[in-house]
Coordinates of C-alpha atoms in Angstrom, one line a residue:
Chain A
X1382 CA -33.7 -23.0 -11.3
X1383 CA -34.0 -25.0 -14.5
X1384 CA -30.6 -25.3 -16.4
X1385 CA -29.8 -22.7 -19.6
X1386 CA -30.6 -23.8 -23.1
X1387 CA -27.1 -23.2 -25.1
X1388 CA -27.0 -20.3 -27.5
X1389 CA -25.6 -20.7 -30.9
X1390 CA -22.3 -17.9 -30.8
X1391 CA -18.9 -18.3 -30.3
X1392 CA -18.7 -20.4 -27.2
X1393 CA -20.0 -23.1 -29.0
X1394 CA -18.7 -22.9 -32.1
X1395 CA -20.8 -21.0 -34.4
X1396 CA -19.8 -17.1 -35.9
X1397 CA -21.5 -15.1 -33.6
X1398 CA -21.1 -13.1 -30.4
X1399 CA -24.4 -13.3 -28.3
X1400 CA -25.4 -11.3 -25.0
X1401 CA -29.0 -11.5 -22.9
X1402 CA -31.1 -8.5 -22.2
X1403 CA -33.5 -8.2 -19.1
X1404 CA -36.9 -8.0 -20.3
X1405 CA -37.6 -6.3 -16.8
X1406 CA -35.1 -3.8 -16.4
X1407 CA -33.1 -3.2 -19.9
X1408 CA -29.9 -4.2 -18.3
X1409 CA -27.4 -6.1 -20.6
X1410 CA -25.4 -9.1 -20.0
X1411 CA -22.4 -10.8 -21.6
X1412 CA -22.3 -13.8 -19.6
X1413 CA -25.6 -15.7 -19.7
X1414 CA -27.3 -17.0 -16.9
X1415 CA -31.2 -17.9 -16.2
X1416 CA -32.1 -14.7 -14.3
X1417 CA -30.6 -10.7 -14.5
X1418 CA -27.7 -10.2 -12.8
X1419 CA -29.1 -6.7 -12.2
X1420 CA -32.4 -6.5 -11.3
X1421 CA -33.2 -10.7 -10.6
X1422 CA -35.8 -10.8 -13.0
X1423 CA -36.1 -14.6 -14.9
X1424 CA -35.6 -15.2 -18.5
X1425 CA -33.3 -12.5 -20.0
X1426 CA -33.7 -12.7 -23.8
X1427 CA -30.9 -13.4 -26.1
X1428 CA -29.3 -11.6 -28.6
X1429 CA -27.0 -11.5 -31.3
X1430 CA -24.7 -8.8 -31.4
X1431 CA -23.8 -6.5 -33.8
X1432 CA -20.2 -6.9 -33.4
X1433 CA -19.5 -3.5 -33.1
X1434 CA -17.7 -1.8 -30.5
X1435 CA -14.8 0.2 -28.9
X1436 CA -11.7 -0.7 -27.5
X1437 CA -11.7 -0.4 -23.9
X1438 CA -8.6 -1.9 -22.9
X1439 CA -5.9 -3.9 -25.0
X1440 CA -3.2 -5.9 -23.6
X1441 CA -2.5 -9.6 -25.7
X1442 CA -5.9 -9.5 -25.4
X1443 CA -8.4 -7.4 -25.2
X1444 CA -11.5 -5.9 -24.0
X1445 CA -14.1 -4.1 -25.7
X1446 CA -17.6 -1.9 -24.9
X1447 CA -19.4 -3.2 -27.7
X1448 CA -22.0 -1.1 -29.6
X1449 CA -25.1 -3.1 -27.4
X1450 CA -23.1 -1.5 -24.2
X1451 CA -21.6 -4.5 -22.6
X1452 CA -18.0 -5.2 -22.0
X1453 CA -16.1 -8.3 -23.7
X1454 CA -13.1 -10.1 -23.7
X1455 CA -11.2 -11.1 -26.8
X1456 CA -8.7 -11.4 -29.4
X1457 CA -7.7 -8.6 -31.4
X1458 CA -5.5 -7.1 -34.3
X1459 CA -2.2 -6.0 -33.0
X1460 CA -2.3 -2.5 -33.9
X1461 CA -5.7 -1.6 -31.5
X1462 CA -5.4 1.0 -28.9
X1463 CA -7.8 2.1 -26.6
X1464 CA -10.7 4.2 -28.2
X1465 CA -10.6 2.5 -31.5
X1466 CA -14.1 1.5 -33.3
X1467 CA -13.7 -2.4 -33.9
X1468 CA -15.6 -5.2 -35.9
X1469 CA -15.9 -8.7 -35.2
X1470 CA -14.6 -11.4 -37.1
X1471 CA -14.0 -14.9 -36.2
X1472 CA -10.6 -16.9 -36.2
X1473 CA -9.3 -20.3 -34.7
X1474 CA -7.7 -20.5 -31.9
X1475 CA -6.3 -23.8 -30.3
X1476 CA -8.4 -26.0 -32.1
X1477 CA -11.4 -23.6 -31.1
X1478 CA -13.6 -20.7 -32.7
X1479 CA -13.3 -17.0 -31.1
X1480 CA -13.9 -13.4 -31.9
X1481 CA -11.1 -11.4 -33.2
X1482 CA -11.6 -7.5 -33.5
X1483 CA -10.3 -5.4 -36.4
X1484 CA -10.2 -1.9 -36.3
X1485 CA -13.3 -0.2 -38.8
X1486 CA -12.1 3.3 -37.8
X1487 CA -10.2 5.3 -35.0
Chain B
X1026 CA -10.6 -6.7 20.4
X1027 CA -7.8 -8.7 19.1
X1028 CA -4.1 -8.7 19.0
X1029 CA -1.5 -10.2 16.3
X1030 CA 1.0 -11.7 19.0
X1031 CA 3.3 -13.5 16.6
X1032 CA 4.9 -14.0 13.2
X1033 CA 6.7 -15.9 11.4
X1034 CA 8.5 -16.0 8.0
X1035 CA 10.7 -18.5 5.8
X1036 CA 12.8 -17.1 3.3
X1037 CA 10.6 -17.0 -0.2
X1038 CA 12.6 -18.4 -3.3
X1039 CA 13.6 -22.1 -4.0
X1040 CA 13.2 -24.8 -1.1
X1041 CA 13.8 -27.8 -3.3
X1042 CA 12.6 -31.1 -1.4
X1043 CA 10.1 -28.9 0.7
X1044 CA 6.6 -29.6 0.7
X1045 CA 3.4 -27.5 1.5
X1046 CA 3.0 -28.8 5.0
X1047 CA 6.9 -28.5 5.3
X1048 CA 7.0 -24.4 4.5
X1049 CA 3.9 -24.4 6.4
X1050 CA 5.2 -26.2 9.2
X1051 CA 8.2 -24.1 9.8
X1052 CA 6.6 -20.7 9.2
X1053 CA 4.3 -22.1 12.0
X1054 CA 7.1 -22.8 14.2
X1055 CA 8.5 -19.8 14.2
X1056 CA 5.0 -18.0 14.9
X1057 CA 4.6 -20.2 17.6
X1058 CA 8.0 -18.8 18.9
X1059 CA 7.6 -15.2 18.5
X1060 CA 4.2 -15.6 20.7
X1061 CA 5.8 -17.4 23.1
X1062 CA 3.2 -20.1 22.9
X1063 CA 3.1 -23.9 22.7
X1064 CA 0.9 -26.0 20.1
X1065 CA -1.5 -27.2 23.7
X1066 CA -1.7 -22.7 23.8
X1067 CA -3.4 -22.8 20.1
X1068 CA -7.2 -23.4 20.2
X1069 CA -8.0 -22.1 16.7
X1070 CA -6.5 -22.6 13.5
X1071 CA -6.9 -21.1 10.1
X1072 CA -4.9 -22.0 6.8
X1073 CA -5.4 -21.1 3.3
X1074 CA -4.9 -23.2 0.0
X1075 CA -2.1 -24.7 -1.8
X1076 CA -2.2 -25.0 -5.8
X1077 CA 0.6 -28.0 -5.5
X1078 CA -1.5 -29.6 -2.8
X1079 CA -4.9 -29.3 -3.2
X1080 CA -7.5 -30.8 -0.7
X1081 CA -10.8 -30.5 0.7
X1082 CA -9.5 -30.4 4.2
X1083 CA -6.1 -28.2 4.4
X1084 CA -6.5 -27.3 7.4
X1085 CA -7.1 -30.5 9.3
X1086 CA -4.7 -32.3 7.3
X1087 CA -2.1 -29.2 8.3
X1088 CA -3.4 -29.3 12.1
X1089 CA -2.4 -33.4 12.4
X1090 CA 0.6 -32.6 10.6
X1091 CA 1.8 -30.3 13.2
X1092 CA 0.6 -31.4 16.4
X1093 CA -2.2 -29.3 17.7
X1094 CA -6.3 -29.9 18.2
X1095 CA -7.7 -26.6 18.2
X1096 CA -11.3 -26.1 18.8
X1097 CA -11.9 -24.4 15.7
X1098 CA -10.6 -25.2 12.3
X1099 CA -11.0 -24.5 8.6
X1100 CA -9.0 -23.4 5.1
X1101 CA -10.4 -20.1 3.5
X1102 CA -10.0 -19.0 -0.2
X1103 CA -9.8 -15.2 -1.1
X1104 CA -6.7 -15.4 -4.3
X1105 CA -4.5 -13.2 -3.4
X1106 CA -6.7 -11.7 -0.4
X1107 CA -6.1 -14.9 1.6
X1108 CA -3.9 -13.9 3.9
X1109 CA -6.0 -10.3 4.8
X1110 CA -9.0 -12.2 4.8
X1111 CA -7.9 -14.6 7.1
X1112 CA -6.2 -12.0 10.0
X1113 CA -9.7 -10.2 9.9
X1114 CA -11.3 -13.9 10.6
X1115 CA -9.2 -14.3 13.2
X1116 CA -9.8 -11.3 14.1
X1117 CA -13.4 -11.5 13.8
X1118 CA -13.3 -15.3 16.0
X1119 CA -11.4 -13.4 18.9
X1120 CA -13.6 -10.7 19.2
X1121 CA -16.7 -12.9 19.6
X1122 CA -15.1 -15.3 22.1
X1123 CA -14.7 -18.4 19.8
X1124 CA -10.9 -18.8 20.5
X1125 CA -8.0 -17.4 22.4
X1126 CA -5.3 -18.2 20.3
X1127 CA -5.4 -18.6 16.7
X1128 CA -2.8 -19.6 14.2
X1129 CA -3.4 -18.4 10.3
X1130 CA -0.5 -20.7 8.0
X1131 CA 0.4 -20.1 4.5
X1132 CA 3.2 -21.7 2.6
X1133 CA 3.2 -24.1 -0.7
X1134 CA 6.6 -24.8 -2.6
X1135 CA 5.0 -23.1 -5.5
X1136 CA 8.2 -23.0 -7.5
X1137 CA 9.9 -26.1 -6.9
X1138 CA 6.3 -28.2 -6.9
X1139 CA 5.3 -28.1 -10.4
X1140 CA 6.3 -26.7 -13.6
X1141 CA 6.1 -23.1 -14.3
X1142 CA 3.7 -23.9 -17.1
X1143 CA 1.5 -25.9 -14.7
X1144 CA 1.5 -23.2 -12.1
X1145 CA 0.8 -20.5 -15.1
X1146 CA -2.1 -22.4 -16.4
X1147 CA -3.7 -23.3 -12.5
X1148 CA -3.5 -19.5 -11.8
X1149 CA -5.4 -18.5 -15.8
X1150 CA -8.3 -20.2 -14.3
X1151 CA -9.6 -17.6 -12.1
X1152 CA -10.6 -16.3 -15.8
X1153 CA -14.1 -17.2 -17.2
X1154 CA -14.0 -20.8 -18.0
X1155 CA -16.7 -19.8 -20.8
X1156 CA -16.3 -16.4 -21.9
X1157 CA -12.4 -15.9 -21.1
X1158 CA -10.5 -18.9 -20.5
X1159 CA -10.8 -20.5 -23.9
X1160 CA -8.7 -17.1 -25.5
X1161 CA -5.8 -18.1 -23.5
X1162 CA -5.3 -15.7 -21.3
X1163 CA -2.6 -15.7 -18.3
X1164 CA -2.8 -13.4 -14.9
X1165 CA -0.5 -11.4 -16.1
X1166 CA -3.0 -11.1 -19.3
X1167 CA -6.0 -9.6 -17.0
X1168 CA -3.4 -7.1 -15.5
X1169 CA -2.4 -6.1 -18.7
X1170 CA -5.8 -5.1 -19.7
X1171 CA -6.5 -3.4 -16.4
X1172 CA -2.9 -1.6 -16.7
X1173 CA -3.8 -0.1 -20.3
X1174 CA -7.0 1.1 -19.0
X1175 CA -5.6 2.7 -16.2
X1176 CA -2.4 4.1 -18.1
X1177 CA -5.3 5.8 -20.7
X1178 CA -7.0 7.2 -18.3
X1179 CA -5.1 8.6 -15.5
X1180 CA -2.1 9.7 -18.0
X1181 CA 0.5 7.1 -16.0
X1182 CA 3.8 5.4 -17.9
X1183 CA 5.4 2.4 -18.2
X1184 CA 8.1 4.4 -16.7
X1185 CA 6.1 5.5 -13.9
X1186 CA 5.1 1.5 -13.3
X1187 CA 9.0 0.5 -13.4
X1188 CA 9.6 2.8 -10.2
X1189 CA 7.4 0.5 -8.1
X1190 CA 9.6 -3.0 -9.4
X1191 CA 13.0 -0.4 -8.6
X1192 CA 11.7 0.5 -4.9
X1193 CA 10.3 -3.2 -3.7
X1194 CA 13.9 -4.1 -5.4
X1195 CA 15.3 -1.6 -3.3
X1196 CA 13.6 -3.0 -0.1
X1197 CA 14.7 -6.5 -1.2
X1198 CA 17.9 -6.3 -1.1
X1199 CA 18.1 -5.0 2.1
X1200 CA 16.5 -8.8 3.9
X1201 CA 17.9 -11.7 3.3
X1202 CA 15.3 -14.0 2.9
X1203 CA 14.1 -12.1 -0.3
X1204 CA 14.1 -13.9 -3.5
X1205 CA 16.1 -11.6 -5.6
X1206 CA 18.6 -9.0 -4.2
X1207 CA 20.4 -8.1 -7.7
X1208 CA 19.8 -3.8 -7.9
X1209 CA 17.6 -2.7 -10.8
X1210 CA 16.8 0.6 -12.5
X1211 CA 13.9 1.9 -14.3
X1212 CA 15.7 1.1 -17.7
X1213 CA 16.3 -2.7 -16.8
X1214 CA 12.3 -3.1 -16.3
X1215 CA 12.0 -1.1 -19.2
X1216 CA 14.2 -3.9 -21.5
X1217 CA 13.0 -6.8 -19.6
X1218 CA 10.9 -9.0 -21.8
X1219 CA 6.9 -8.7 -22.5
X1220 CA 4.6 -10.4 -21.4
X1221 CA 1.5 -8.8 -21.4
X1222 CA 1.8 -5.5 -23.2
X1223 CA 2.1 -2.9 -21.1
X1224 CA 3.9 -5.5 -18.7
X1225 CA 7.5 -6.7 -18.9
X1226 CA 9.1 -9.2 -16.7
X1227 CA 9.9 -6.9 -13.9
X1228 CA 6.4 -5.8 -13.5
X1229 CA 5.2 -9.3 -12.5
X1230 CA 5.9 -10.8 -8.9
X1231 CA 7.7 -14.2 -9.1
X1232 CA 6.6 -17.9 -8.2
X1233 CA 8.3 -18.9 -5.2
X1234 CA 8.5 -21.8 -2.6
X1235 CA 8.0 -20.2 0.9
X1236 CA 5.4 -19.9 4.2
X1237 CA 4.5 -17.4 6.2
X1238 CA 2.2 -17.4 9.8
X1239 CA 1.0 -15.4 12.5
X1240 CA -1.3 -15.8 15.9
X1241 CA -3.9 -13.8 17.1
X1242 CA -5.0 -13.8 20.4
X1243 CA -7.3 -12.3 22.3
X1244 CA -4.2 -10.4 24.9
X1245 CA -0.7 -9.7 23.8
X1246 CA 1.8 -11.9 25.3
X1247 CA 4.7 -10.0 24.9
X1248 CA 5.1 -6.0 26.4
X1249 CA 4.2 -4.8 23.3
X1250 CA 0.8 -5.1 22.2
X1251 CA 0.2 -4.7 18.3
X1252 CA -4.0 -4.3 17.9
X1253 CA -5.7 -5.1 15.4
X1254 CA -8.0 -2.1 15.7
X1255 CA -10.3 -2.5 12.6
X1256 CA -10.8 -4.5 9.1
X1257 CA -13.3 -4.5 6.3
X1258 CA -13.8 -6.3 2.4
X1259 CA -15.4 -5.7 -0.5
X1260 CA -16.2 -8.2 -3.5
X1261 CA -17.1 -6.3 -6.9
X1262 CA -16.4 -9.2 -9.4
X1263 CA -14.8 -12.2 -10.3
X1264 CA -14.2 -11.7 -14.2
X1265 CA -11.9 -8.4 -15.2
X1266 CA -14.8 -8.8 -18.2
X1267 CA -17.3 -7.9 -15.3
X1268 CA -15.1 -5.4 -13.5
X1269 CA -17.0 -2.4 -12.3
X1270 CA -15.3 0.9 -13.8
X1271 CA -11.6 2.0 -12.8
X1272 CA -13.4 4.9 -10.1
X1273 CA -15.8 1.8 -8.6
X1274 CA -13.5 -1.0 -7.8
X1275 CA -12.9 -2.6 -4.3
X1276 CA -10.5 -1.3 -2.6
X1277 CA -12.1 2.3 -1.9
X1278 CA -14.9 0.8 -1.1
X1279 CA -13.1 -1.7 1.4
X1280 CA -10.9 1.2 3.0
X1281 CA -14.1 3.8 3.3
X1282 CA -15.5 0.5 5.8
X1283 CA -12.1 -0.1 7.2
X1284 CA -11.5 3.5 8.3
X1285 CA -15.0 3.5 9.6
X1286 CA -14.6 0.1 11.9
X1287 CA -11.5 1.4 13.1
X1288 CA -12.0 4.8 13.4
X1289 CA -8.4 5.8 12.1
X1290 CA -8.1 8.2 8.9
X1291 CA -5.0 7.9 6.3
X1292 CA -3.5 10.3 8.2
X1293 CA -2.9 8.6 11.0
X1294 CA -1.3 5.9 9.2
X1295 CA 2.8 5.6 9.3
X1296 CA 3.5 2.3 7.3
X1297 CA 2.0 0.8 4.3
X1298 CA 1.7 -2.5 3.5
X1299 CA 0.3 -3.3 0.6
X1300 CA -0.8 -6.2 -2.6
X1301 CA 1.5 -5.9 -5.4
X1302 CA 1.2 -8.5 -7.4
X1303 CA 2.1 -6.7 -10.2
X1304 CA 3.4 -2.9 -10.3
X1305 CA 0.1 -1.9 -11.9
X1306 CA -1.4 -3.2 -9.1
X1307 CA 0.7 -1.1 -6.3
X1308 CA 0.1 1.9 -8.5
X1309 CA -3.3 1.6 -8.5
X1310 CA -4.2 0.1 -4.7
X1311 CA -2.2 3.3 -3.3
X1312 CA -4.1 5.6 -5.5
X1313 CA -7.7 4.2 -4.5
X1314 CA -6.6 3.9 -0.5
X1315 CA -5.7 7.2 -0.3
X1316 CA -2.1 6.5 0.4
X1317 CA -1.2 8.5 -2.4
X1318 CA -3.1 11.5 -5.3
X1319 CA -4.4 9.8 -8.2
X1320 CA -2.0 9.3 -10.5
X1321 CA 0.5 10.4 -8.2
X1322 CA 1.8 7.6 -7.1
X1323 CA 4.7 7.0 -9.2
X1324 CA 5.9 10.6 -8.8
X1325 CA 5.5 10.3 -5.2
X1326 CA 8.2 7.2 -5.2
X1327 CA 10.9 9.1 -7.1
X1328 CA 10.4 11.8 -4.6
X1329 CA 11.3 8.9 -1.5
X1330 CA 8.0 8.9 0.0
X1331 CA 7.8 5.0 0.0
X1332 CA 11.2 4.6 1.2
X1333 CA 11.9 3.2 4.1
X1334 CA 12.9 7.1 5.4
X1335 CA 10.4 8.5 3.7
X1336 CA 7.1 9.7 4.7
X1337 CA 5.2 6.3 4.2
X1338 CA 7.4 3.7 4.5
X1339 CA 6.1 0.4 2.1
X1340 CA 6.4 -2.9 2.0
X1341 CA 9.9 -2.8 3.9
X1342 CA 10.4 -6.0 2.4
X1343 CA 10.5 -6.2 -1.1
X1344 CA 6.5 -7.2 -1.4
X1345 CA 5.4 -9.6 -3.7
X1346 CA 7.6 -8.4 -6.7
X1347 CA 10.8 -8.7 -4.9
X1348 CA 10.6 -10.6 -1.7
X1349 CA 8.2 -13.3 -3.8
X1350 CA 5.0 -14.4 -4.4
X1351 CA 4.1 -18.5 -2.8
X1352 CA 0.6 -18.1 -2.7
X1353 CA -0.8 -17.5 0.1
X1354 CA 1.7 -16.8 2.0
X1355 CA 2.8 -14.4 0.0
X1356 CA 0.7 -11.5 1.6
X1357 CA 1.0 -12.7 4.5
X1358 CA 4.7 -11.9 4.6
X1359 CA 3.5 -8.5 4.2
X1360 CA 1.9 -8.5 7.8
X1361 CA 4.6 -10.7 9.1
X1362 CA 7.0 -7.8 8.1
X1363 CA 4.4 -5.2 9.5
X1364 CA 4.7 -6.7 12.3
X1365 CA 8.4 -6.7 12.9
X1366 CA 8.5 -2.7 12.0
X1367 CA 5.7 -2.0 14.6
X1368 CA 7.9 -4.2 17.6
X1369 CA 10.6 -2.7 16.4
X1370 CA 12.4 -5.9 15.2
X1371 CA 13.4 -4.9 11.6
X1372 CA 17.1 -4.6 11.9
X1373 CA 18.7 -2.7 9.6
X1374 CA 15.3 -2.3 7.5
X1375 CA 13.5 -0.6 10.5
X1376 CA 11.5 2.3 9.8
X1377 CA 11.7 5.7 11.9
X1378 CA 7.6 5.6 13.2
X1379 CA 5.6 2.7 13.0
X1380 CA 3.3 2.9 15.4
X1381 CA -0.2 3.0 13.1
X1382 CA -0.6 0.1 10.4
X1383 CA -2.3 0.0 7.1
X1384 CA -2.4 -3.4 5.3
X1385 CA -4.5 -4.2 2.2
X1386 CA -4.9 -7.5 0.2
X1387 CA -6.1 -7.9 -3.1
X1388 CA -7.7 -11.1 -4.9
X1389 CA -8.3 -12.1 -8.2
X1390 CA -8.4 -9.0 -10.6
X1391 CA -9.0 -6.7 -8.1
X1392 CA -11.7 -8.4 -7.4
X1393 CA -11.7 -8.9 -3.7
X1394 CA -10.5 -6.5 -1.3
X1395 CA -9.4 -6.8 2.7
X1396 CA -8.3 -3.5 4.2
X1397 CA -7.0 -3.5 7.7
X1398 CA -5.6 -0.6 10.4
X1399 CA -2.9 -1.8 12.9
X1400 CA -2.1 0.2 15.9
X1401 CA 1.2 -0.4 18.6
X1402 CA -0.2 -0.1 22.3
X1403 CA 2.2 -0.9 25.4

């Protein structure tokens, strides 16, 4: 299997949050890989996310279903609870960029 | 068939000055004892891992520690499932004839070996090393999440959580190897500090120095014979960000094959020993085995029913929150402790009935799942 091409979002440094979509089966995925975790099918096709979504858990850090329908770990305003519509924005975080959520509406 | 002929136990705390092998090596010992075996009886060997002492070859580096040449020999890692995944090896190796006698080892001076920082930060990085690692998360950070989820959607408290830190307090006290035998009451979990909102303190097992071991053999060598009548797994995810949903994860799944193996139903069972790592953990695991309704759990605690007089005695002990967490051996003292109440050896902890055995071990956020069914036979 011939190794991933990096994607420009968070995880290396640029404003984004990015997920892969089977062309084969639909299926989305947060964490990218060279095949569907789902179905097996090669070459899911990357996307930028809208970075919307809902809070599915919150602890000091949370985890959201975003509005693409797949699950994500981040950082998050302090006030969130479970159910609440969220909107990415980006912040520094030990020397390194990641998403933090702010509520749009609850 | 198999049989868990002997177990042994170190007290779980602070050993300063002892090493992995050392806790190892005594917890071995002891096994060794109970079984009435000598290191030329053990033919099979099985260990698991050691944060303070990592190597590619624990287990040979263990077996010329203590003195023995077994015929079959390797370290397994399962998290916090080590300990259940490595009696239903053993189990497994008996069955099929590979050895008579095999000895499963955990211990690592977890405490005393490193700084708490150090062992903080080795145990984050069963996180994402992409996706999760780099917000900083801690264990206690993917229980959290999992705890706030489950709060919302089964209706369940902090207060409810609290009960399970009070009862495996409660079962602490009463053995003297546990770590921490000071009484505590839902309010003092309720005031100990956060540390991963909905988790204080007092819902987080400790770090601990300690070791734990037990033999499995293809006969009992004592008059009591403690079977190991059946054991299954399941592995839904590493990540909590890939965790299946709440009503999908592991542990039903892993019970629904145990059961079938072993042909035993819930109600047959008469002591409980299960993972709880954290008391979100206990809540949930009894709630998916069956053990209790869901979201009945906590309700089923004030009533007594995980007492050691109560219905379903649990984790005699103190479990991981209050007898202490090393690592591997940590679960394992939950068999080791099993064991004891089915011979009858548990002193002033022993339990009225103990004569059919659940046990289930957990690994990484829920992610890995053993489920095992022990049953006395004379």
């Amino acid at each position: 299997m011939s190794a991933i091409k990096p994607v420009a979002d968070w995880t290396t440094g640029t404003e984004a949050i990015s997920y892969q979509a089977c062309s084969s089966c639909q299926s989305p995925q947060y964490f990218r890989r060279a095949f569907c975790a789902a179905c097996g099918a090669p070459d899911p096709v990357d996307r930028i996310a809208s970075g919307q979504g809902t809070v599915y858990a919150a602890s000091l850090v949370l985890r959201a279903a975003t509005a693409e329908g797949f699950r994500m770990m981040a950082h998050g305003a302090h006030d969130l609870v479970i159910g609440d519509q969220v909107r990415a924005r980006y912040a520094r975080f030990t020397g390194r960029l990641v998403p933090y959520f702010e509520r749009t509406s609850s | 068939m198999s049989y868990i002929t002997g177990v042994g136990l170190t007290a779980f705390g602070r050993h300063d000055g002892s090493s992995t092998l050392d806790l190892m090596s005594t917890a071995a010992e002891a096994a060794l004892a109970d079984a009435g075996l000598a290191r030329r009886d053990i033919d099979g060997f099985l260990c698991g891992y050691s944060t303070t002492m990592p190597h590619i070859m624990l287990a040979t580096v263990f077996a010329e520690h203590f003195g023995i040449t077994p015929s079959y020999a390797h370290a397994i890692q399962v998290g916090g499932a080590t300990g259940m995944a490595m009696a239903m090896l053993a189990h497994t190796l008996v069955d099929a004839g590979v050895a008579k006698h095999i000895l499963v080892v955990g211990g690592e001076n977890r405490l005393s070996g490193q700084s708490r920082d150090a062992s903080i930060q080795a145990l984050a990085q069963v996180g994402h090393p992409t996706y999760e690692v780099p917000l900083g998360p801690t264990i206690p950070a993917y229980y959290g999440l999992v705890a706030s989820r489950y709060m919302h959607e089964y209706g369940v408290t902090e207060e409810d959580l609290a009960e399970f830190a009070v009862l495996m307090r409660a079962h602490a006290i009463t053995h003297p190897g546990a770590q921490f035998h000071d009484a505590i009451t839902v309010a003092d979990v309720m005031a100990s500090k956060p540390i991963a909102k909905p988790l204080k303190l007092l819902d987080c097992c400790p770090v601990s120095d300690g070791g734990a071991a037990f033999v499995v053999s293809r006969e009992p060598t004592g008059e009591i014979g403690i079977r190991v009548r059946g054991a299954a797994q399941a592995h839904t995810h590493q990540h909590v960000t890939a965790a299946p949903a709440l009503a999908k994860l592991g542990a039903e799944i892993a019970i629904a094959r145990a059961k079938h193996a072993s042909g035993i139903a819930i109600s047959d069972v008469r002591y409980a020993a299960v993972y709880d790592s954290f008391t979100i953990t206990l809540a949930m695991l009894l709630e998916d085995l069956g053990l209790a309704g869901r979201g009945q759990a906590a309700a089923q605690v004030r009533a007594g029913h995980f007492g050691q007089h109560g219905a379903m005695p649990l984790n005699t002990h103190g479990g991981l929150l209050s007898y202490g967490h090393c690592g591997v051996g940590g679960a394992m003292a939950h068999l080791v402790e099993t064991h004891l109440q089915m011979t009858g050896r548990a002193e002033n902890r022993q339990v009225r009935d103990a004569s059919v055995a659940l046990l289930h071990g957990d690994g990484g956020v829920l992610s890995s799942h053993v489920s095992m069914f022990l049953e006395r036979v004379r």
